[in-house]
mmCIF file of C-alpha atoms and ligand atoms in Angstrom:
data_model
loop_
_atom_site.group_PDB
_atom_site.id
_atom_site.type_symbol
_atom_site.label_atom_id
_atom_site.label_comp_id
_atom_site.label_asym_id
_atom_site.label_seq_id
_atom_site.Cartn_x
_atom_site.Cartn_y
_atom_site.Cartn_z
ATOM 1 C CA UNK A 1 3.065 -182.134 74.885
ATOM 2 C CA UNK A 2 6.901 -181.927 73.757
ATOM 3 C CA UNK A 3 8.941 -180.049 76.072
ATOM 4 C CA UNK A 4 9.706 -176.401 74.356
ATOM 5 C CA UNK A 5 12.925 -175.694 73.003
ATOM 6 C CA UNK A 6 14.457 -172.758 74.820
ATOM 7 C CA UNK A 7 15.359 -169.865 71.868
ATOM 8 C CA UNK A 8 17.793 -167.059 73.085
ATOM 9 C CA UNK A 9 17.346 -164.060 71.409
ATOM 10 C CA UNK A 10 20.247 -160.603 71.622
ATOM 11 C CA UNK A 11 19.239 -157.648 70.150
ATOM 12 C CA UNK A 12 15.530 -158.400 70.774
ATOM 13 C CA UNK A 13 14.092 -154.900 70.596
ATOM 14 C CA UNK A 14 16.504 -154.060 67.382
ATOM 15 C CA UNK A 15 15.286 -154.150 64.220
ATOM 16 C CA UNK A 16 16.381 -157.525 63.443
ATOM 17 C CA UNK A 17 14.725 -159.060 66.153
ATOM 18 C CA UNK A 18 11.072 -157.573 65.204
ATOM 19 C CA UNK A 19 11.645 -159.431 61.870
ATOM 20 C CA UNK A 20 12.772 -162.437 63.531
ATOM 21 C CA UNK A 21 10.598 -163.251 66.905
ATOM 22 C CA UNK A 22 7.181 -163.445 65.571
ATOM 23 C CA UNK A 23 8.651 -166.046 62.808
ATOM 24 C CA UNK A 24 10.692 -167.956 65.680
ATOM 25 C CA UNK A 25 7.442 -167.707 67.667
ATOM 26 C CA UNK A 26 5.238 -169.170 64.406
ATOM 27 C CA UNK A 27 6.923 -172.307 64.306
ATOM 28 C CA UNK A 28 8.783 -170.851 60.727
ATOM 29 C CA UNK A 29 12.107 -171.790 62.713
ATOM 30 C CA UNK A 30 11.485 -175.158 64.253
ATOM 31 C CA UNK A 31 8.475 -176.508 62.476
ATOM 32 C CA UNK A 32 5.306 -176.367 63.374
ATOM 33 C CA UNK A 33 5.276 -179.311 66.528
ATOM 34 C CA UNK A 34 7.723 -177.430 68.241
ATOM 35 C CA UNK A 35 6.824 -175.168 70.738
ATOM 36 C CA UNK A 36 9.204 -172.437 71.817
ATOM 37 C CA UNK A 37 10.065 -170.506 74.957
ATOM 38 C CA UNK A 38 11.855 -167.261 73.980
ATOM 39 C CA UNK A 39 13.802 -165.056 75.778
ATOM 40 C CA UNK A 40 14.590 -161.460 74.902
ATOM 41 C CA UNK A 41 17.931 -160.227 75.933
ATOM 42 C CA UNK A 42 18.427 -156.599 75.673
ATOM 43 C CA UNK A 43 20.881 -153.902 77.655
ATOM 44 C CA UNK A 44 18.726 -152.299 80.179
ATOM 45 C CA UNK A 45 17.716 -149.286 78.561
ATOM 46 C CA UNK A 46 15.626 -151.091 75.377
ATOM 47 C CA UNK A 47 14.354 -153.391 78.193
ATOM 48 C CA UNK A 48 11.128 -151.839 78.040
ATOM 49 C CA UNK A 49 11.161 -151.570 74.093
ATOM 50 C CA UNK A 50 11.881 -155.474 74.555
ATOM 51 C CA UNK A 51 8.872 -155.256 76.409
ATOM 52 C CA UNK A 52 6.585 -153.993 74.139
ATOM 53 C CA UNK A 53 7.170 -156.795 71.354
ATOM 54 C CA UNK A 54 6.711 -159.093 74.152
ATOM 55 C CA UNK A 55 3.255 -157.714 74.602
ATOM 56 C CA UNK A 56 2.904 -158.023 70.620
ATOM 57 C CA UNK A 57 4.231 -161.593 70.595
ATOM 58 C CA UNK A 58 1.375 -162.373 73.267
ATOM 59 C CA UNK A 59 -1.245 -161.006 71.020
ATOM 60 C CA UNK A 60 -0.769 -163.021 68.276
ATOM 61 C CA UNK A 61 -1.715 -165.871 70.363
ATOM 62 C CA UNK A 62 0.961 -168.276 68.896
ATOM 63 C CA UNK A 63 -0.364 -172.008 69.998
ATOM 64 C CA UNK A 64 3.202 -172.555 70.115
ATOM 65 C CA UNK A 65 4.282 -169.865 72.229
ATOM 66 C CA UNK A 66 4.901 -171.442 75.848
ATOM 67 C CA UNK A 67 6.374 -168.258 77.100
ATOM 68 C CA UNK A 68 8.513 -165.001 77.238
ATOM 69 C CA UNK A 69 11.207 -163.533 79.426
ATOM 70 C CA UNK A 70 12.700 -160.288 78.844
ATOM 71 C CA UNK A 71 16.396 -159.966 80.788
ATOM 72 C CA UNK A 72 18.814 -157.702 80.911
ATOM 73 C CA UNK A 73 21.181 -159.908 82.213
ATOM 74 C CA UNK A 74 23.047 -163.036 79.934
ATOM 75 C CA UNK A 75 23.481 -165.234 82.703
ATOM 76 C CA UNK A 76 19.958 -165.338 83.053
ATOM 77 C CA UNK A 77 19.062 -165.017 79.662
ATOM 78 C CA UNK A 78 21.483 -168.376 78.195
ATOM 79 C CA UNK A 79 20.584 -170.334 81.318
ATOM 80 C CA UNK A 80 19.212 -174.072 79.731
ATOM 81 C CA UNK A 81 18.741 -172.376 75.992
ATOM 82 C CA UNK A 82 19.177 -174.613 73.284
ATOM 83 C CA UNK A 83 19.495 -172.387 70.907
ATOM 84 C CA UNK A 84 20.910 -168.795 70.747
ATOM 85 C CA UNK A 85 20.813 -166.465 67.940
ATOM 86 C CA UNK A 86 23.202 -163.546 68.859
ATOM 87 C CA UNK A 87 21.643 -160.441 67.119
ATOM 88 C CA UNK A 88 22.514 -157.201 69.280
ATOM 89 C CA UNK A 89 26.232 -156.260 68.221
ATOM 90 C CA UNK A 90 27.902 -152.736 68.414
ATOM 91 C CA UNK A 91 27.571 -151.435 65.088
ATOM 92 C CA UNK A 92 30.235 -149.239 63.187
ATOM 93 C CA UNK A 93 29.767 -145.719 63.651
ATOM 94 C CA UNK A 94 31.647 -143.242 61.101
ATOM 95 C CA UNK A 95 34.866 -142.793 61.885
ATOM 96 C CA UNK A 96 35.217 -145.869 64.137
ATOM 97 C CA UNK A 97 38.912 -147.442 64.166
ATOM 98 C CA UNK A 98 38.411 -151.633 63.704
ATOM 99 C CA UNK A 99 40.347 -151.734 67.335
ATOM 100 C CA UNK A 100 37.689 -149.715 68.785
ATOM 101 C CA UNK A 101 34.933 -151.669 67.072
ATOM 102 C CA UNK A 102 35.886 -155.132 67.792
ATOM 103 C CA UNK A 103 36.787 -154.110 71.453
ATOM 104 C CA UNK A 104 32.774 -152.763 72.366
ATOM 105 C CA UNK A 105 31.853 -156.293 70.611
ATOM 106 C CA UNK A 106 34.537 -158.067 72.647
ATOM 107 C CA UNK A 107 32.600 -156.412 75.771
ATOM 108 C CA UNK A 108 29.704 -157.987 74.649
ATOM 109 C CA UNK A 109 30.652 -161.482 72.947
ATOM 110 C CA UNK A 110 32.852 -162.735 75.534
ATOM 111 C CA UNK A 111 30.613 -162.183 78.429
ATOM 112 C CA UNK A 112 27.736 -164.142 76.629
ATOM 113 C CA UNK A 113 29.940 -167.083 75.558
ATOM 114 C CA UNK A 114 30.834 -167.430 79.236
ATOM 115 C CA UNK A 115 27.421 -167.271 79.928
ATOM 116 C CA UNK A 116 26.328 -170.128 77.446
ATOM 117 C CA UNK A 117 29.031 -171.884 78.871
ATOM 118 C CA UNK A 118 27.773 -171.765 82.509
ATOM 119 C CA UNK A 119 24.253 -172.681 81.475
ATOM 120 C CA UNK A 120 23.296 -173.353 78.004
ATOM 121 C CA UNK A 121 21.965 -177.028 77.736
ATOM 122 C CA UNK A 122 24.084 -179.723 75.831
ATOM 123 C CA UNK A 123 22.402 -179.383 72.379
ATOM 124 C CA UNK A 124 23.074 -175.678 72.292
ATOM 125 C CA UNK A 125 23.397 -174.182 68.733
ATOM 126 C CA UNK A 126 24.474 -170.428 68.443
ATOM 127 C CA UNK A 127 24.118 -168.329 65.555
ATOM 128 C CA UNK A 128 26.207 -165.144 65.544
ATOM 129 C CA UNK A 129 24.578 -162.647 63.021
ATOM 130 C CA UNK A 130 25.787 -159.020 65.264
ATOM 131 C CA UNK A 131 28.715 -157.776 63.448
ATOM 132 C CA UNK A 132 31.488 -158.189 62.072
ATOM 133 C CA UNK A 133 29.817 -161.854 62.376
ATOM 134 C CA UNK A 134 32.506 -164.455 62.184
ATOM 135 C CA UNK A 135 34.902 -162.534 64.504
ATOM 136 C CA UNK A 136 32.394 -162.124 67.059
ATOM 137 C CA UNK A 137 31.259 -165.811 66.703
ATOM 138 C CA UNK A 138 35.294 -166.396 66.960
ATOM 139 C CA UNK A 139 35.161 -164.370 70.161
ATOM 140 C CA UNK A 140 32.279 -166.259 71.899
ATOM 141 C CA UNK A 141 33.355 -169.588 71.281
ATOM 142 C CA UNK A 142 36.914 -168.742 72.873
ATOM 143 C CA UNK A 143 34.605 -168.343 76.078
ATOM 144 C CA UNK A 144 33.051 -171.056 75.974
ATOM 145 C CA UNK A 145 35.773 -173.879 76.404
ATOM 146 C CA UNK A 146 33.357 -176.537 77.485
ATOM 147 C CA UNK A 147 30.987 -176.328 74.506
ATOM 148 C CA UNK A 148 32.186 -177.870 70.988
ATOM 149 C CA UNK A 149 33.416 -175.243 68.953
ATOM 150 C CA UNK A 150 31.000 -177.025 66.003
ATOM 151 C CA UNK A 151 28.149 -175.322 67.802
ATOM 152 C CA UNK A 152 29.146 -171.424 66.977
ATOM 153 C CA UNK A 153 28.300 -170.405 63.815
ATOM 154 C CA UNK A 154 28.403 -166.788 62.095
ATOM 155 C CA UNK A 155 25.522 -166.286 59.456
ATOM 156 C CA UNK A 156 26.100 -166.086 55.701
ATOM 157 C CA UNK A 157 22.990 -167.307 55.029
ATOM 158 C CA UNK A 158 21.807 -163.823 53.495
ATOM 159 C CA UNK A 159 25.129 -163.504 51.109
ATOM 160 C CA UNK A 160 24.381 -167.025 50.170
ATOM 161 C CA UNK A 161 20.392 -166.241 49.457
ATOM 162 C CA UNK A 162 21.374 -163.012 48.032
ATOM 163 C CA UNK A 163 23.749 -164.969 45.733
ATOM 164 C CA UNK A 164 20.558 -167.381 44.723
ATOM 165 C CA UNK A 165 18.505 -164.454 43.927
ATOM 166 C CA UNK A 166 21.035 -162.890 41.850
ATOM 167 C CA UNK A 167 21.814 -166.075 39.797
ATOM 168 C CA UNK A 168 17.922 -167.042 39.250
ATOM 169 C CA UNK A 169 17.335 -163.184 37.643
ATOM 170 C CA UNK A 170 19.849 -163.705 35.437
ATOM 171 C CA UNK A 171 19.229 -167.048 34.149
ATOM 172 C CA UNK A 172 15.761 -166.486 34.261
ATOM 173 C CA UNK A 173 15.012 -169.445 36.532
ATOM 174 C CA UNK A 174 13.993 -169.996 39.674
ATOM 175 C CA UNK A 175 16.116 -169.920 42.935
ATOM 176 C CA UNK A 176 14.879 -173.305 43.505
ATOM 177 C CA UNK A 177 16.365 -174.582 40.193
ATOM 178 C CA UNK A 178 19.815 -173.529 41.617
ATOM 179 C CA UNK A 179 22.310 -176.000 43.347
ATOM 180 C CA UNK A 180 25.800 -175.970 45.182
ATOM 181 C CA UNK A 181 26.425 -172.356 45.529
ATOM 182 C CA UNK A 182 28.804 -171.036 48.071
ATOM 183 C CA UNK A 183 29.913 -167.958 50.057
ATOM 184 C CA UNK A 184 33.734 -168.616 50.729
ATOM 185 C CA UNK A 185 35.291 -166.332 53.914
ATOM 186 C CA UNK A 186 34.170 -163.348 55.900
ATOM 187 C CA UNK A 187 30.492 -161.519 55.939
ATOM 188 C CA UNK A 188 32.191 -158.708 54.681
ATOM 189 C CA UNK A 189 33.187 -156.962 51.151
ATOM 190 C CA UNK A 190 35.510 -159.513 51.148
ATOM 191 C CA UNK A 191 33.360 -162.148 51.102
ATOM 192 C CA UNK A 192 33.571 -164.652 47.811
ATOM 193 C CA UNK A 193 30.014 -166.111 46.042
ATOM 194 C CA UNK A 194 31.180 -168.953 44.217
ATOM 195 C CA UNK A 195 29.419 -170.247 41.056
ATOM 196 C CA UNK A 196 31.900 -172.562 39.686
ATOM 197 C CA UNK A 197 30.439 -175.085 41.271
ATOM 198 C CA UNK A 198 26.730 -173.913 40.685
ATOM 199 C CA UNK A 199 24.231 -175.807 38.143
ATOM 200 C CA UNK A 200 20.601 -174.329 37.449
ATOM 201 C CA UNK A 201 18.165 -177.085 36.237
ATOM 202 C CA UNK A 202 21.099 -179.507 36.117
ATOM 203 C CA UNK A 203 23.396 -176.988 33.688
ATOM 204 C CA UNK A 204 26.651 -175.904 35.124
ATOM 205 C CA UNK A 205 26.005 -172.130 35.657
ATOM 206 C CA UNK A 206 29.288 -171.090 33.804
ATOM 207 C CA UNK A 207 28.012 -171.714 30.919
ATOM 208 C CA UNK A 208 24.646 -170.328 31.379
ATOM 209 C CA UNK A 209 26.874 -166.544 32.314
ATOM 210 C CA UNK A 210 29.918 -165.210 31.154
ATOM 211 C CA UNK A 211 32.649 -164.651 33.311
ATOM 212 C CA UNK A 212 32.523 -160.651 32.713
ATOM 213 C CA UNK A 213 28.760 -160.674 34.573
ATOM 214 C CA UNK A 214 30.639 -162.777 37.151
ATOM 215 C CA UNK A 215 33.288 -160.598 38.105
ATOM 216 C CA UNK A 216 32.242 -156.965 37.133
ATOM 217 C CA UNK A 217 28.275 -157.732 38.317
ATOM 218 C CA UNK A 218 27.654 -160.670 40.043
ATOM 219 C CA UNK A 219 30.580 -160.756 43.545
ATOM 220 C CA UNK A 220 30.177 -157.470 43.939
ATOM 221 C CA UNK A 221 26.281 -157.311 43.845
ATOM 222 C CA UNK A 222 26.254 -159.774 46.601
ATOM 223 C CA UNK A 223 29.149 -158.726 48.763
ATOM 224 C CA UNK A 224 27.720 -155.006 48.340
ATOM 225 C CA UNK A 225 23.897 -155.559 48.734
ATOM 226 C CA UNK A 226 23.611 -154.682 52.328
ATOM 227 C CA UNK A 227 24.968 -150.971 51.153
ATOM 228 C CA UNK A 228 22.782 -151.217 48.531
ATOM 229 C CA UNK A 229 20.037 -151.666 50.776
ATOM 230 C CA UNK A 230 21.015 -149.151 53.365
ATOM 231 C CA UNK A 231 21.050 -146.634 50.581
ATOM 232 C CA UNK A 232 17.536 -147.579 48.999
ATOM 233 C CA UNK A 233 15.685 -148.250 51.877
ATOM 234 C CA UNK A 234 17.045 -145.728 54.615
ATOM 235 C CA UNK A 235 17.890 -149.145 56.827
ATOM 236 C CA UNK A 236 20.009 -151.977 57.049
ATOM 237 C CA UNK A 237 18.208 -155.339 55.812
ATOM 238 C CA UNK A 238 16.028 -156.894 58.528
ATOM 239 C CA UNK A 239 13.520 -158.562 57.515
ATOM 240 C CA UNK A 240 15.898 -160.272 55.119
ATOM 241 C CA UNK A 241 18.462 -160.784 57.605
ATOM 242 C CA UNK A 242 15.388 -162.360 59.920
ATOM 243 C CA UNK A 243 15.077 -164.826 56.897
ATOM 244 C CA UNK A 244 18.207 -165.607 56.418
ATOM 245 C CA UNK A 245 18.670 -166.556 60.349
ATOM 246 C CA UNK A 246 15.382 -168.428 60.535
ATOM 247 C CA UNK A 247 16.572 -170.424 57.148
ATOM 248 C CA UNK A 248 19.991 -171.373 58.649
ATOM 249 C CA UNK A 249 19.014 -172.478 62.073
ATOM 250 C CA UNK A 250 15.791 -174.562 60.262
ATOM 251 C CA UNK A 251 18.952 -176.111 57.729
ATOM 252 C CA UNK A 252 20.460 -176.916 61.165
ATOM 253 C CA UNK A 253 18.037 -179.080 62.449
ATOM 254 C CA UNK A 254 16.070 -180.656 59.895
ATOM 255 C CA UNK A 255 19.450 -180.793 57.101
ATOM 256 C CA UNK A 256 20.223 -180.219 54.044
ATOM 257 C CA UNK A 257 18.526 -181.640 51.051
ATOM 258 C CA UNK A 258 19.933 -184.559 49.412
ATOM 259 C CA UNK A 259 21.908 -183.051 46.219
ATOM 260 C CA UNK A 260 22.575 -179.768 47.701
ATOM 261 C CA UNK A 261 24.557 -177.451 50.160
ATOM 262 C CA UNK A 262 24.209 -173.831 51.782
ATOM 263 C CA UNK A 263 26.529 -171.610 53.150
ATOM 264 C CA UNK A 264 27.336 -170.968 57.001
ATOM 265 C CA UNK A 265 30.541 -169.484 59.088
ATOM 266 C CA UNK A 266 31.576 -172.498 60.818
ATOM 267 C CA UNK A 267 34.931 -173.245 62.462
ATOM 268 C CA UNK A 268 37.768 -174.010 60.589
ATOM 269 C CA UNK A 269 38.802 -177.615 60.283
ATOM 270 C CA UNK A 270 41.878 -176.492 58.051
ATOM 271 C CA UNK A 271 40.057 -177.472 55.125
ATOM 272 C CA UNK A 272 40.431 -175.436 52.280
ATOM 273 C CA UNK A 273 43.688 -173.607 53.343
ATOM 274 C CA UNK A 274 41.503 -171.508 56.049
ATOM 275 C CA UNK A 275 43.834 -171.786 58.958
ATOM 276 C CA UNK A 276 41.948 -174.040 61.565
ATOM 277 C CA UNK A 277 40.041 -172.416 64.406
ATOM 278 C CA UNK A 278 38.743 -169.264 62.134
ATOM 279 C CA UNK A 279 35.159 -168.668 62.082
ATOM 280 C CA UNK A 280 34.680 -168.859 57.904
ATOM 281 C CA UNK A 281 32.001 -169.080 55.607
ATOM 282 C CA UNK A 282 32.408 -172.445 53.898
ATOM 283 C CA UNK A 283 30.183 -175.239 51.192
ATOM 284 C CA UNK A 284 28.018 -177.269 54.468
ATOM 285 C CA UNK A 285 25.820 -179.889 55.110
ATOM 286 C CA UNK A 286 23.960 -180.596 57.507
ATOM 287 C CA UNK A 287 22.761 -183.764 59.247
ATOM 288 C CA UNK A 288 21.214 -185.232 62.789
ATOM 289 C CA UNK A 289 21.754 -181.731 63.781
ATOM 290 C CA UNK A 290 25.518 -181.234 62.835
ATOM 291 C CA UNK A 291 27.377 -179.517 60.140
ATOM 292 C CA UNK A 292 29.804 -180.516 58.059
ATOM 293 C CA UNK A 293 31.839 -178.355 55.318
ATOM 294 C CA UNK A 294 31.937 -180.339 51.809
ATOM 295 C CA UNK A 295 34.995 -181.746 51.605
ATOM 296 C CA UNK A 296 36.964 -181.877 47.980
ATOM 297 C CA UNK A 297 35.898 -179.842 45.987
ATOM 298 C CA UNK A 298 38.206 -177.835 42.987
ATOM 299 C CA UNK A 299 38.919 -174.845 43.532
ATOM 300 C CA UNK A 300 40.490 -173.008 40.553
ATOM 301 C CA UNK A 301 42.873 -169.795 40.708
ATOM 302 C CA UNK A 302 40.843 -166.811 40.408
ATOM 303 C CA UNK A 303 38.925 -168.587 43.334
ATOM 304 C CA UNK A 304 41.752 -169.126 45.656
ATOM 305 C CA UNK A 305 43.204 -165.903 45.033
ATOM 306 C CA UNK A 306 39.176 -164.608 46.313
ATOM 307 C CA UNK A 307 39.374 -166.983 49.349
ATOM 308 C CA UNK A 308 42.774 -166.071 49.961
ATOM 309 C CA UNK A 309 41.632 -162.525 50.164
ATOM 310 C CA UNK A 310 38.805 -162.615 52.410
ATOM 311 C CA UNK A 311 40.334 -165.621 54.752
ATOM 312 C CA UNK A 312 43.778 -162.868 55.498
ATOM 313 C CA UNK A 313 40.875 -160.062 56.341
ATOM 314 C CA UNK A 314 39.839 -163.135 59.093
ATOM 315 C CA UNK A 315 43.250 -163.608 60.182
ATOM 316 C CA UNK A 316 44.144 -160.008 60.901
ATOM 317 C CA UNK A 317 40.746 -159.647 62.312
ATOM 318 C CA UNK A 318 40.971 -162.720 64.593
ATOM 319 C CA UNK A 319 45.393 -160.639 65.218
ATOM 320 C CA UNK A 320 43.464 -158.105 66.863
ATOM 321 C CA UNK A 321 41.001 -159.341 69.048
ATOM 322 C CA UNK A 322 44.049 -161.457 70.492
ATOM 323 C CA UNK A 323 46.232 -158.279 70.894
ATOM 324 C CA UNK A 324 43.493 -156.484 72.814
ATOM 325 C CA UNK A 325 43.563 -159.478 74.401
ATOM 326 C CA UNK A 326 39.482 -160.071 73.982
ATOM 327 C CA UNK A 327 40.686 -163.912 73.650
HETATM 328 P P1 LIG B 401 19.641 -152.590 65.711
HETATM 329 O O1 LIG B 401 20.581 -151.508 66.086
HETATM 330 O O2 LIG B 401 18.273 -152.260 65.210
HETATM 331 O O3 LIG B 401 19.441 -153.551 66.974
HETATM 332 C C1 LIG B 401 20.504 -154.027 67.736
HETATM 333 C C2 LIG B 401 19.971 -154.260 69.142
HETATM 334 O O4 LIG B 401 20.989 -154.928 69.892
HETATM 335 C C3 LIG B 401 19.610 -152.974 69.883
HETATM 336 O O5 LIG B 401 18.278 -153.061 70.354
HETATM 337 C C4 LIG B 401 20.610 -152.968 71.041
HETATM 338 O O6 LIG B 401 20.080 -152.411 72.228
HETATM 339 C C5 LIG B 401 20.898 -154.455 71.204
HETATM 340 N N1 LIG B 401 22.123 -154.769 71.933
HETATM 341 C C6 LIG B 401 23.314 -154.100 71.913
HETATM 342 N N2 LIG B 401 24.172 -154.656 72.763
HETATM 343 C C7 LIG B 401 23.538 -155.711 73.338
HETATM 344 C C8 LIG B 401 23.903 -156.651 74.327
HETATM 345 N N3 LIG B 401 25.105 -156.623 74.906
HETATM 346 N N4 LIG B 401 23.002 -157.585 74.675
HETATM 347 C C9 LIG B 401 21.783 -157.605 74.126
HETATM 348 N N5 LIG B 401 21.359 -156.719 73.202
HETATM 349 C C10 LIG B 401 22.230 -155.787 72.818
HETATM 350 O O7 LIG B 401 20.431 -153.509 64.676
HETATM 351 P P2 LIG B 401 19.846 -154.585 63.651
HETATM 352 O O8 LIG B 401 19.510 -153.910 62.372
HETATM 353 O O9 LIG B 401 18.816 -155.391 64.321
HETATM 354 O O10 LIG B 401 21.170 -155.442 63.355
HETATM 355 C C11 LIG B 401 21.752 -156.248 64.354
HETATM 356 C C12 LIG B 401 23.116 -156.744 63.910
HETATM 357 O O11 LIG B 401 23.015 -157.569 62.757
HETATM 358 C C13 LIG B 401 24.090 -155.633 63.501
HETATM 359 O O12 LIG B 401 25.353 -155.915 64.095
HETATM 360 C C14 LIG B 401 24.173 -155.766 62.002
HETATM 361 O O13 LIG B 401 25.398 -155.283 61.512
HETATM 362 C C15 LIG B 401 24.041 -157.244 61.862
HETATM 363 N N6 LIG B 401 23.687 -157.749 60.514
HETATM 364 C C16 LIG B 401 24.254 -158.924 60.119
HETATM 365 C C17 LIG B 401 23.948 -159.521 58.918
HETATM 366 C C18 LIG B 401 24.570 -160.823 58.514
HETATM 367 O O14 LIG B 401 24.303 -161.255 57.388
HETATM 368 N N7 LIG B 401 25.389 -161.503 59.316
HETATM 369 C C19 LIG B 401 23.015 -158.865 57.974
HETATM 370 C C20 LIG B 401 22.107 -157.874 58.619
HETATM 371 C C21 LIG B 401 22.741 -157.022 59.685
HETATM 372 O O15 LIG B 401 23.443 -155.970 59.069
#
């Protein structure tokens, strides 16, 4: 039997996580000849919580299931993992300053990058989904010196499905028709879906919609659909954010298909004009387990004014985690 892959799981007994472990423990993440040993990190009081989906997770009877640990503590919890999807975050509370919010994730992002760098194993991927995303993922990786920063990632995945679904319903195709769209920048408002570069059954989507749809209906659709959500269902996206996490770290390992992309925070090369180092969303690839952003592609005015936009909100954000000194 293969040796399972160790999957690190924050947050577990959130929301998020309930969406996300019995998929992970399925074989939805990996494939389906990969077994997986989870663990379930959790602050001490949703330990037991943690717990109970534990005792769920053991009555499905997963034949790929080769175990569970519930911790409390990262050290513990990152020690030989191989991959790490960092759900738990502190969330924004109403009338939380930014300082104040990126500080409580500081508290828990550095900590568990300097745990992943005592202990993960070599291959270690991370996806950051706790937000604000690429900031945290930004935080982590500054922890982890002795891991290469191409292995911290911040999820987009949803904008970027979001942005499929949108497209497909107004086309009247199928989000499997759909090629080579991209979420540009921060999962924020800010955040830029890009069709220029888009085709649906081989036809450039600019000419399929008109650029009023685009700007009025289409960015802000996607870059507001979470608060959409919150508002029509009582509760953030999970199970959708689940999907979204499950669909990037599958992209990771088994790549991307031949004459497409997807969308993922990755560091900064400098590509682009997004200063190098910044956890952004960018156009990827992926192959033999790495990413790479697509390199050369146009990008016209109204588009680099948008990535312009949301890459400064990155900058300022990534100004003040450094002056509360968090890196
Ligand atoms: P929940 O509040 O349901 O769950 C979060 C869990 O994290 C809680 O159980 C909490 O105890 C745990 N936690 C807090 N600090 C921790 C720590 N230091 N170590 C381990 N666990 C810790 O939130 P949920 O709805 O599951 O959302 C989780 C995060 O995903 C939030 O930050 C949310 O904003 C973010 N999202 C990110 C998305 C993305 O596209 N990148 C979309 C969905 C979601 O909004």
């Amino acid at each position: 039997d293969p040796t399972p892959v160790v999957v690190t799981v924050t947050g577990a007994a959130g929301q998020i996580g309930y969406a996300l472990l019995f998929r992970i423990a399925s074989g939805a993440m990996l494939g389906p000849d990969t077994p997986v040993r989870l663990r379930l990190l959790e602050v001490p009081q949703a330990v037991q919580a943690a717990e109970g989906t534990a005792m769920e997770l053991d009555d499905c009877a997963f034949p790929l299931l080769a175990g569970i640990d519930v911790l409390d503590d990262a050290r513990a919890a990152f020690d030989g993992t191989n991959v790490a999807l960092l759900v738990g975050a502190r969330p924004r509370t109403a009338g939380m300053e930014r300082g104040d919010l990126l500080s409580a994730n500081g508290g828990i992002f550095k900590p568990q990058g300097e745990a992943i760098n005592a202990g993960a194993a070599d291959d270690i991927k991370v996806l950051v989904v706790g937000n604000p995303a690429n900031t945290n993922a930004y935080i982590a990786a500054a922890h982890a010196p002795d891991v290469p920063k191409d292995r911290f990632t911040a999820m987009t995945r949803l904008d970027h499905n979001r942005a499929l679904a949108q497209l497909a319903a107004r086309t009247g195709s199928h989000v499997d028709d759909i090629r080579h769209l991209t979420i540009w920048g921060n999962h924020s408002a800010t955040q830029y879906p890009d069709l220029t570069h888009a085709t649906v059954r081989g036809t450039a989507a600019t000419e399929l919609v008109d650029p009023e749809w685009v700007e009025r209906t289409f960015i802000p659709t996607v870059a507001k659909r979470g608060a959409a959500i919150i508002e029509a269902r009582g509760a953030s996206s999970a199970a959708s954010a689940a999907n979204a996490a499950i669909d990037h770290v599958h992209t990771w390992v088994t790549g991307t298909r031949a004459d497409d992309w997807t969308s993922a925070g990755v560091v900064s090369d400098g590509s682009y004009g997004v200063p190098e180092g910044l956890v952004s969303s960018f156009p990827v690839t992926s192959t033999g387990g790495a990413w790479a952003i697509v390199p050369g592609l146009e990008v016209d005015e109204a588009s680099r004014a948008r990535i312009d936009a949301s890459v400064a909100e990155l900058v300022e954000e990534r100004e003040a985690v450094r002056a509360l000194g968090l890196v």
